[in-house]
CSV table of C-alpha atoms in Angstrom, one decimal:
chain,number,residue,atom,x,y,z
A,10,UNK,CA,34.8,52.4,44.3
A,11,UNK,CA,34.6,50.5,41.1
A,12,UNK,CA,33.3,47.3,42.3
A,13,UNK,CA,35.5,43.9,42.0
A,14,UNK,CA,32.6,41.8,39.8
A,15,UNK,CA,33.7,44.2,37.1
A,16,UNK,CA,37.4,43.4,36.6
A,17,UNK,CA,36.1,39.7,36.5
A,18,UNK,CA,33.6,40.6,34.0
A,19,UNK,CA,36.3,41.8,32.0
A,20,UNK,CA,38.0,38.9,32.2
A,21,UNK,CA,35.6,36.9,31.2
A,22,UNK,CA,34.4,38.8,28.1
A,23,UNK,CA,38.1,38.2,26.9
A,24,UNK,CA,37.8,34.6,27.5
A,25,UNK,CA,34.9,34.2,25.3
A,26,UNK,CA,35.1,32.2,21.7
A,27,UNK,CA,35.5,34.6,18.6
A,28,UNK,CA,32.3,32.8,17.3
A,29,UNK,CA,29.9,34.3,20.4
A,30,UNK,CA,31.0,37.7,18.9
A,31,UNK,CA,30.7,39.6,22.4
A,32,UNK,CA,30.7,43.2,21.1
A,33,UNK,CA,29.4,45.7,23.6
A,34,UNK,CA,29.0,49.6,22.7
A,35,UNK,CA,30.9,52.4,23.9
A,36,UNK,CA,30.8,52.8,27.8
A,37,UNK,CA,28.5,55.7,28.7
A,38,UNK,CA,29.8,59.1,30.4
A,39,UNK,CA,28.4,59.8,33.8
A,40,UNK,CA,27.0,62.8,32.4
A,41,UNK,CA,24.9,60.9,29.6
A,42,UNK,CA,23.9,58.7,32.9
A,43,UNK,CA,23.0,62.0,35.2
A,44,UNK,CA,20.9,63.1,32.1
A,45,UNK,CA,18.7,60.1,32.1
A,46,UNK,CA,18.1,59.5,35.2
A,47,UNK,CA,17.1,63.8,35.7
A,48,UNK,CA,15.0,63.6,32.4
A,49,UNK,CA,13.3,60.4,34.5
A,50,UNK,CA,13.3,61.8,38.2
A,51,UNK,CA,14.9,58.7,39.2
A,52,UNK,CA,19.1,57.4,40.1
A,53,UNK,CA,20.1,53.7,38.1
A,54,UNK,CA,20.9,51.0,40.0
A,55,UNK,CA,24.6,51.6,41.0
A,56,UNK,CA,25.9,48.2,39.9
A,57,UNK,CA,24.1,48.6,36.5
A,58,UNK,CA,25.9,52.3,36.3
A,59,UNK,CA,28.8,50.8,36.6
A,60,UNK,CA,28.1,48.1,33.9
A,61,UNK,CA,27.4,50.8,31.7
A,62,UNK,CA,30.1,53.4,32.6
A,63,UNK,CA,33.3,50.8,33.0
A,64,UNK,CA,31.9,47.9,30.5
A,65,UNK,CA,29.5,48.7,27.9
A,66,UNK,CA,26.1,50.5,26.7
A,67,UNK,CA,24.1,48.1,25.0
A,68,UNK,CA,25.6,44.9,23.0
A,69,UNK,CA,26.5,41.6,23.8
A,70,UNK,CA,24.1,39.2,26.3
A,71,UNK,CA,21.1,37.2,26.5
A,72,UNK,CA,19.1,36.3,23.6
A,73,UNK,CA,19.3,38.8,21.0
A,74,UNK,CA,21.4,40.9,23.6
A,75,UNK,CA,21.4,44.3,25.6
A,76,UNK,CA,19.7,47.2,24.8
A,77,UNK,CA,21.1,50.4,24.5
A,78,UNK,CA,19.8,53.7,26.6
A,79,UNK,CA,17.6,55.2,23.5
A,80,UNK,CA,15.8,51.9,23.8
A,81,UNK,CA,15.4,51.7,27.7
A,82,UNK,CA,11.9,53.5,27.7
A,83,UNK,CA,9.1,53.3,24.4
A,84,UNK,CA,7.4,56.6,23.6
A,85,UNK,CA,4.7,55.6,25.5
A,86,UNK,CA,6.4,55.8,28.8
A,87,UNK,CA,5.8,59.0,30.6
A,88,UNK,CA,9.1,60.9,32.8
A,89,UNK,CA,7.3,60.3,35.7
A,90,UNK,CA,6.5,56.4,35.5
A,91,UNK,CA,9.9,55.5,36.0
A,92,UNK,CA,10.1,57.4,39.4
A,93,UNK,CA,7.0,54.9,40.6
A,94,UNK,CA,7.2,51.6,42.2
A,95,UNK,CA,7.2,48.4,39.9
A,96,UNK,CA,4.1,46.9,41.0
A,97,UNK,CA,5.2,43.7,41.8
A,98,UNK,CA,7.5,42.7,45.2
A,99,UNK,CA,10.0,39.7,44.4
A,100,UNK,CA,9.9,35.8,45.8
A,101,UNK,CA,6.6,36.1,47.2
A,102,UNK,CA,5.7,33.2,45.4
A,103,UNK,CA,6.5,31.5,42.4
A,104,UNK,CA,3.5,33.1,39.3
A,105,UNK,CA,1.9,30.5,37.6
A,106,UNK,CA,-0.4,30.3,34.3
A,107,UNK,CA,-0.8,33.7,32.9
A,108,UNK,CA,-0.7,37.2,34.2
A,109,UNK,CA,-3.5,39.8,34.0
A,110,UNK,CA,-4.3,40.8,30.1
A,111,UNK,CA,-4.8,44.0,31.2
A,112,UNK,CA,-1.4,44.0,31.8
A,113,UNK,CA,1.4,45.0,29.5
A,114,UNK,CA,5.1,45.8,29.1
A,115,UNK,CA,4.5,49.3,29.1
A,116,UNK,CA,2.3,49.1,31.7
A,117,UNK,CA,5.3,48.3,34.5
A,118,UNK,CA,5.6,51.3,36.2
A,119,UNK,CA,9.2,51.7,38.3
A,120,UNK,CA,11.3,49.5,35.4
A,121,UNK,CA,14.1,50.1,32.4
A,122,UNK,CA,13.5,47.3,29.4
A,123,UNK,CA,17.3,45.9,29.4
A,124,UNK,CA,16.6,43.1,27.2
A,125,UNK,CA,14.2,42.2,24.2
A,126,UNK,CA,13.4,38.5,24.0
A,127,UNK,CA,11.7,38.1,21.2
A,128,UNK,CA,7.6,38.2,20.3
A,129,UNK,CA,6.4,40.4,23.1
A,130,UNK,CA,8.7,39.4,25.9
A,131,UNK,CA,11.5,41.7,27.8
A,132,UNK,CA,13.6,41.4,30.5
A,133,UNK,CA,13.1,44.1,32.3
A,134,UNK,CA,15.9,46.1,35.2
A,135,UNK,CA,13.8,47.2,37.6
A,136,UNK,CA,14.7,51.1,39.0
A,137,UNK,CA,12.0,51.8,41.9
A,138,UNK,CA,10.6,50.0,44.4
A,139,UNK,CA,11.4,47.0,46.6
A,140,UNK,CA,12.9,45.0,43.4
A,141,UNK,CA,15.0,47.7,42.7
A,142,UNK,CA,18.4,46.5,40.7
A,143,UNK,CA,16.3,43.0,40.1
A,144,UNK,CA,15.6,41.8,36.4
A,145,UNK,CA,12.1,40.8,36.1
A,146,UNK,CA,10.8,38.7,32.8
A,147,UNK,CA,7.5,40.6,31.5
A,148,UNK,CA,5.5,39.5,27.9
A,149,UNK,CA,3.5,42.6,26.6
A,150,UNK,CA,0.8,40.4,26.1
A,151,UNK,CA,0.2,38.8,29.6
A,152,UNK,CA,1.3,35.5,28.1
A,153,UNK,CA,2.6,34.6,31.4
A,154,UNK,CA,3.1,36.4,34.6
A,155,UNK,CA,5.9,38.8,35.3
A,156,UNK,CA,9.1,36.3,37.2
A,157,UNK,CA,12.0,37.5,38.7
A,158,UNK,CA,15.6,36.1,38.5
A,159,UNK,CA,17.1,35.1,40.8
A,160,UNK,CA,20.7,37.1,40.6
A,161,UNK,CA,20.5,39.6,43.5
A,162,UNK,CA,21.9,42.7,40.5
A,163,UNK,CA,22.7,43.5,37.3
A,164,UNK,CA,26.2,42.5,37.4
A,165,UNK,CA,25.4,39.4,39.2
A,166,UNK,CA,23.3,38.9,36.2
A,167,UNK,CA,25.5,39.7,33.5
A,168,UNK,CA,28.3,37.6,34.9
A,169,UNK,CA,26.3,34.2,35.5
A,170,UNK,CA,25.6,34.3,31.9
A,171,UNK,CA,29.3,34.5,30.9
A,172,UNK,CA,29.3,31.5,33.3
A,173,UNK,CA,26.9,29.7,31.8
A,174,UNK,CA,28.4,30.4,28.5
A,175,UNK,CA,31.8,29.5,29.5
A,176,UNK,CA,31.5,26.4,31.7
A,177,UNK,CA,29.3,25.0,28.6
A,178,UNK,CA,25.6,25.1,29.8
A,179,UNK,CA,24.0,22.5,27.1
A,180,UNK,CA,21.3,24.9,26.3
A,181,UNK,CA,20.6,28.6,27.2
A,182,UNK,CA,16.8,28.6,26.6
A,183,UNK,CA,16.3,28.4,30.1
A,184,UNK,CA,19.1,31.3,31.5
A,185,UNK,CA,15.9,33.5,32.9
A,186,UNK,CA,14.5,30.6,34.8
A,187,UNK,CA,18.2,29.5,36.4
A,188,UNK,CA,20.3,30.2,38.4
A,189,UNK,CA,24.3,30.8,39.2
A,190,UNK,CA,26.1,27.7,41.7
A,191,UNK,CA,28.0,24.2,41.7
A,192,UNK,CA,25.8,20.9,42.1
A,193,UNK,CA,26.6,21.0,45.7
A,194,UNK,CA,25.3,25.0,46.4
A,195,UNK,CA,22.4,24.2,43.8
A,196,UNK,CA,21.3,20.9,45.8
A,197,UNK,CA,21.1,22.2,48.8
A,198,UNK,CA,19.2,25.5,47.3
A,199,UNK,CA,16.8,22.9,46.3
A,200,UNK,CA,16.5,21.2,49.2
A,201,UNK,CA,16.8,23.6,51.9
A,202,UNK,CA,15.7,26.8,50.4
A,203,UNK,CA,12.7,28.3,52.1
A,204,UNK,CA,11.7,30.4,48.9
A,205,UNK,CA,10.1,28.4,46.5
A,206,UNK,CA,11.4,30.5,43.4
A,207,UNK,CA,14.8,29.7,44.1
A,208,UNK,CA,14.0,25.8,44.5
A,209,UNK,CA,12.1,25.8,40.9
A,210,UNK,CA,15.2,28.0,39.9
A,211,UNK,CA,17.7,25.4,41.0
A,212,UNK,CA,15.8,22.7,39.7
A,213,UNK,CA,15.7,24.6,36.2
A,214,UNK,CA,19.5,24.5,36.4
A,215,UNK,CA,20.1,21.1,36.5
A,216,UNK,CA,18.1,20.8,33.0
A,217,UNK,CA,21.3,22.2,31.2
A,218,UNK,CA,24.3,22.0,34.1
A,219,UNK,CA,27.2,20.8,32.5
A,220,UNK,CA,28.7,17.4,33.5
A,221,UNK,CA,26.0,16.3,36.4
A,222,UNK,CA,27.4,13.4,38.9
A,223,UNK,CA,25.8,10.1,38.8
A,224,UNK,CA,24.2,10.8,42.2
A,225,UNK,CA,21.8,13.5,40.8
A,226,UNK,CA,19.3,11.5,39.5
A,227,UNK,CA,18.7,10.0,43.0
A,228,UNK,CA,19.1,13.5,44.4
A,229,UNK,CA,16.5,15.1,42.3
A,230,UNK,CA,14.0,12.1,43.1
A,231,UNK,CA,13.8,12.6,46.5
A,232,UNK,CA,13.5,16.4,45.8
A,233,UNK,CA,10.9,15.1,43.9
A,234,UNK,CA,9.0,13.4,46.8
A,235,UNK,CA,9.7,16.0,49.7
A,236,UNK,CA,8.7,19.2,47.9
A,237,UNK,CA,5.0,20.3,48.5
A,238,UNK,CA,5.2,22.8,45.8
A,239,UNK,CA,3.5,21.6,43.0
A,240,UNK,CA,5.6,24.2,40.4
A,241,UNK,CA,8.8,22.8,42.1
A,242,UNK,CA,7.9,19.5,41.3
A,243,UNK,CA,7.0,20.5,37.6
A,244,UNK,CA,10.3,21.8,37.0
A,245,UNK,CA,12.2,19.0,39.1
A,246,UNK,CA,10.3,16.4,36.3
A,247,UNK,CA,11.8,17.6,33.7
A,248,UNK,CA,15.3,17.8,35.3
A,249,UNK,CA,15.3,14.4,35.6
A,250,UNK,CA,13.6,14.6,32.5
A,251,UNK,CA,17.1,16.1,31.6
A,252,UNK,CA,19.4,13.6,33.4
A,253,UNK,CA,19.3,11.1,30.3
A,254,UNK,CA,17.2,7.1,30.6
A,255,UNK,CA,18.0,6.7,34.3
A,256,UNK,CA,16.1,9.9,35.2
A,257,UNK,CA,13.4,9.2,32.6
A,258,UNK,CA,12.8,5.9,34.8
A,259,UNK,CA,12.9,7.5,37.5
A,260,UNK,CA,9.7,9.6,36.5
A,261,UNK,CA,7.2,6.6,37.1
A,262,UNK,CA,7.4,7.9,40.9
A,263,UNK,CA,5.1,11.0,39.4
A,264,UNK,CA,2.5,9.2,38.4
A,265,UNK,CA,1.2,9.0,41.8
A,266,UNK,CA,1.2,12.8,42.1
A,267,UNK,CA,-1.9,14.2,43.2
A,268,UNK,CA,-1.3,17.1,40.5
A,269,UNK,CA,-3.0,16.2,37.1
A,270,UNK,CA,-0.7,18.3,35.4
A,271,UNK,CA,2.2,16.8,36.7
A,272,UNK,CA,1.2,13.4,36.3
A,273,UNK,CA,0.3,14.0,32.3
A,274,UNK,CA,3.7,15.7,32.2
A,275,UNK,CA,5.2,12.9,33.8
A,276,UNK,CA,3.8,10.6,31.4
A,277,UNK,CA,4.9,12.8,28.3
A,278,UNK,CA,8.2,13.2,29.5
A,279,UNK,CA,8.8,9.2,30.0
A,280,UNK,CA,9.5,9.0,26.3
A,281,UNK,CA,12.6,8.9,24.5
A,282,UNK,CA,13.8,10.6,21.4
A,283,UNK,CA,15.6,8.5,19.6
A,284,UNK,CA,16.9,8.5,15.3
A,285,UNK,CA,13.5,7.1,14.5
A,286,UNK,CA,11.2,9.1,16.2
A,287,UNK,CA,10.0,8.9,20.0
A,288,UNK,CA,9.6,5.5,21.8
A,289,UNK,CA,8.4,4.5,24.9
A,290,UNK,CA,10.8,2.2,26.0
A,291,UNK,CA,8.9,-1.7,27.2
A,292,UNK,CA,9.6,-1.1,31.0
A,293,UNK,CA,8.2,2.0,31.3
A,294,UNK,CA,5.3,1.1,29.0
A,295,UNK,CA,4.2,-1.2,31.9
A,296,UNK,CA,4.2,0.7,34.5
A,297,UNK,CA,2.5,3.3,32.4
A,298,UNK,CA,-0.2,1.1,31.4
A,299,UNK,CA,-0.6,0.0,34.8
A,300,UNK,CA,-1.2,3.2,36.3
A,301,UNK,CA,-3.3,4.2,33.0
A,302,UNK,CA,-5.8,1.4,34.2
A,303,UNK,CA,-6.7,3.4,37.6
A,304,UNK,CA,-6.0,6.7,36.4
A,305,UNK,CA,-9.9,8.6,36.3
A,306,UNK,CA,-8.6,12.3,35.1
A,307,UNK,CA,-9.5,12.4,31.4
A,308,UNK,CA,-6.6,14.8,30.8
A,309,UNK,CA,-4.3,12.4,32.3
A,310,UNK,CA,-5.7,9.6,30.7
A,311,UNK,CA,-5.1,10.9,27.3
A,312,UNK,CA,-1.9,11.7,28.0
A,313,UNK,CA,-0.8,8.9,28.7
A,314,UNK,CA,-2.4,7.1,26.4
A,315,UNK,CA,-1.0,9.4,23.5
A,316,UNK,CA,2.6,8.0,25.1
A,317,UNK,CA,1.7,4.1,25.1
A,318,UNK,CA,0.6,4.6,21.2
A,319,UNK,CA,4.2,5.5,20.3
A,320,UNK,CA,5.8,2.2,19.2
């Protein structure tokens, strides 16, 4: 049964602009599918079969878009590897500062490369193991860890970021890190979620959801306060970061944090861009300076001392 997500997707793709060019290849037959996954020893995700065999092989999507099925595997990558487990289980916790050198791209046992991202990075589908039909960001170069998105399949995937596109996300840099929902489902994911990947994920949303309501800035700070995670609170900073001057004034509540990082980042982000350059605006200048008299972390310090010498 040709699953429903697929007429929508269709739908969608013809609602698109002319100017995001959304030119997919030719679908694949089932016997082009049966022969990869026998050359590979394993069976494709059935949702991202069905991408492939009712939608499109390769083409438009994320960043510089999908890839095709010659470039699913490098010539590295042996016919069994793909028949063992990806390594790493999904929303365990959220992976912080940067993965294992040792590590690469190729090394990802159990995983199809669905999307390249630029420099050394991929989005990666993954085929065996317990994050099977999950995307997984990878960087050949252990830049960062390996993070899963949140969309529970590849169509799931594919048709959040036709959301995104179409309900006019302000920026799409962040599309790995998001994820799909109103402000209403995405509050209470970041308030009530027990998983903290899918808090930080609903906190990266708000950074570019179109039209937020004037209660979201309050919202967001008392995420801010109640979350013990110190990555959720990172990522909730600079959503309010995101929510224009109220939410930039809103930051001075960080500065208490007993995270160094996220105090410094909480002093960079009090600034405002402005046609001249960025400011620090006189109000928050004095709080800043306040806390900068008791602060005793050098990093911190110099932080927010590189924000009180902007004029």
């Amino acid at each position: 049964m040709v699953d429903a997500r697929i007429t929508r997707i269709h739908s969608k793709l013809a609602a698109l602009p002319a100017s995001e060019k959304a030119v997919l290849g030719p679908p694949l037959a089932e016997a082009e599918i049966s022969a990869f996954e026998h050359n590979h020893g394993v069976r494709l995700p059935e949702e991202f079969r069905q991408f492939l065999t009712h939608i499109g092989n390769g083409g438009y999507g994320p960043t510089y878009g999908l890839l095709p099925m010659e470039r699913w595997v490098n010539r590295q990558t042996s016919m069994e590897q793909l028949a063992e487990s990806f390594p790493i289980v999904p929303d365990l916790d959220i992976p912080y500062g940067p993965a294992d050198r040792r590590e690469s791209a190729d090394s990802f046992a159990g995983a199809i490369r669905v999307v390249y991202r630029g420099c050394s990075d991929f989005t990666l589908l993954v085929v065996t193991g317990a994050g099977r039909g999950r995307l997984v960001e990878v960087n050949y170069e252990g830049f960062f860890a390996p993070r899963f998105h949140t969309d529970s399949d590849f169509l799931s995937w594919y048709e959040r970021w036709l959301d995104f596109i179409l309900t006019g996300h302000r920026n799409l840099t962040w599309f790995a890190d998001q994820m799909s929902g109103n402000e209403a489902e995405l509050v209470a994911a970041l308030l009530d979620d027990e998983r903290p990947t899918r808090r930080r994920a609903a906190a990266y949303t708000f950074i570019t959801h179109p039209a937020p309501s004037t209660d979201l800035p309050g919202t967001l700070l008392h995420a801010l306060t109640t979350e013990a995670h110190p990555a959720v609170r990172e990522t909730i900073l600079r959503a309010l970061a995101a929510q224009g001057e109220h939410g930039r004034d809103l930051l001075t509540t960080a500065l208490a944090d007993p995270v160094s990082g996220i105090r410094s980042l909480a002093a960079i982000l009090m600034t405002t861009r402005t046609p001249h350059g960025w400011r620090l605006p006189a109000h928050r200048r004095e709080i800043l300076s306040r806390y900068l008299a008791n602060e005793t972390d050098d990093s911190v310090r110099d932080s927010m001392q590189r924000a009180l010498n902007l004029t």
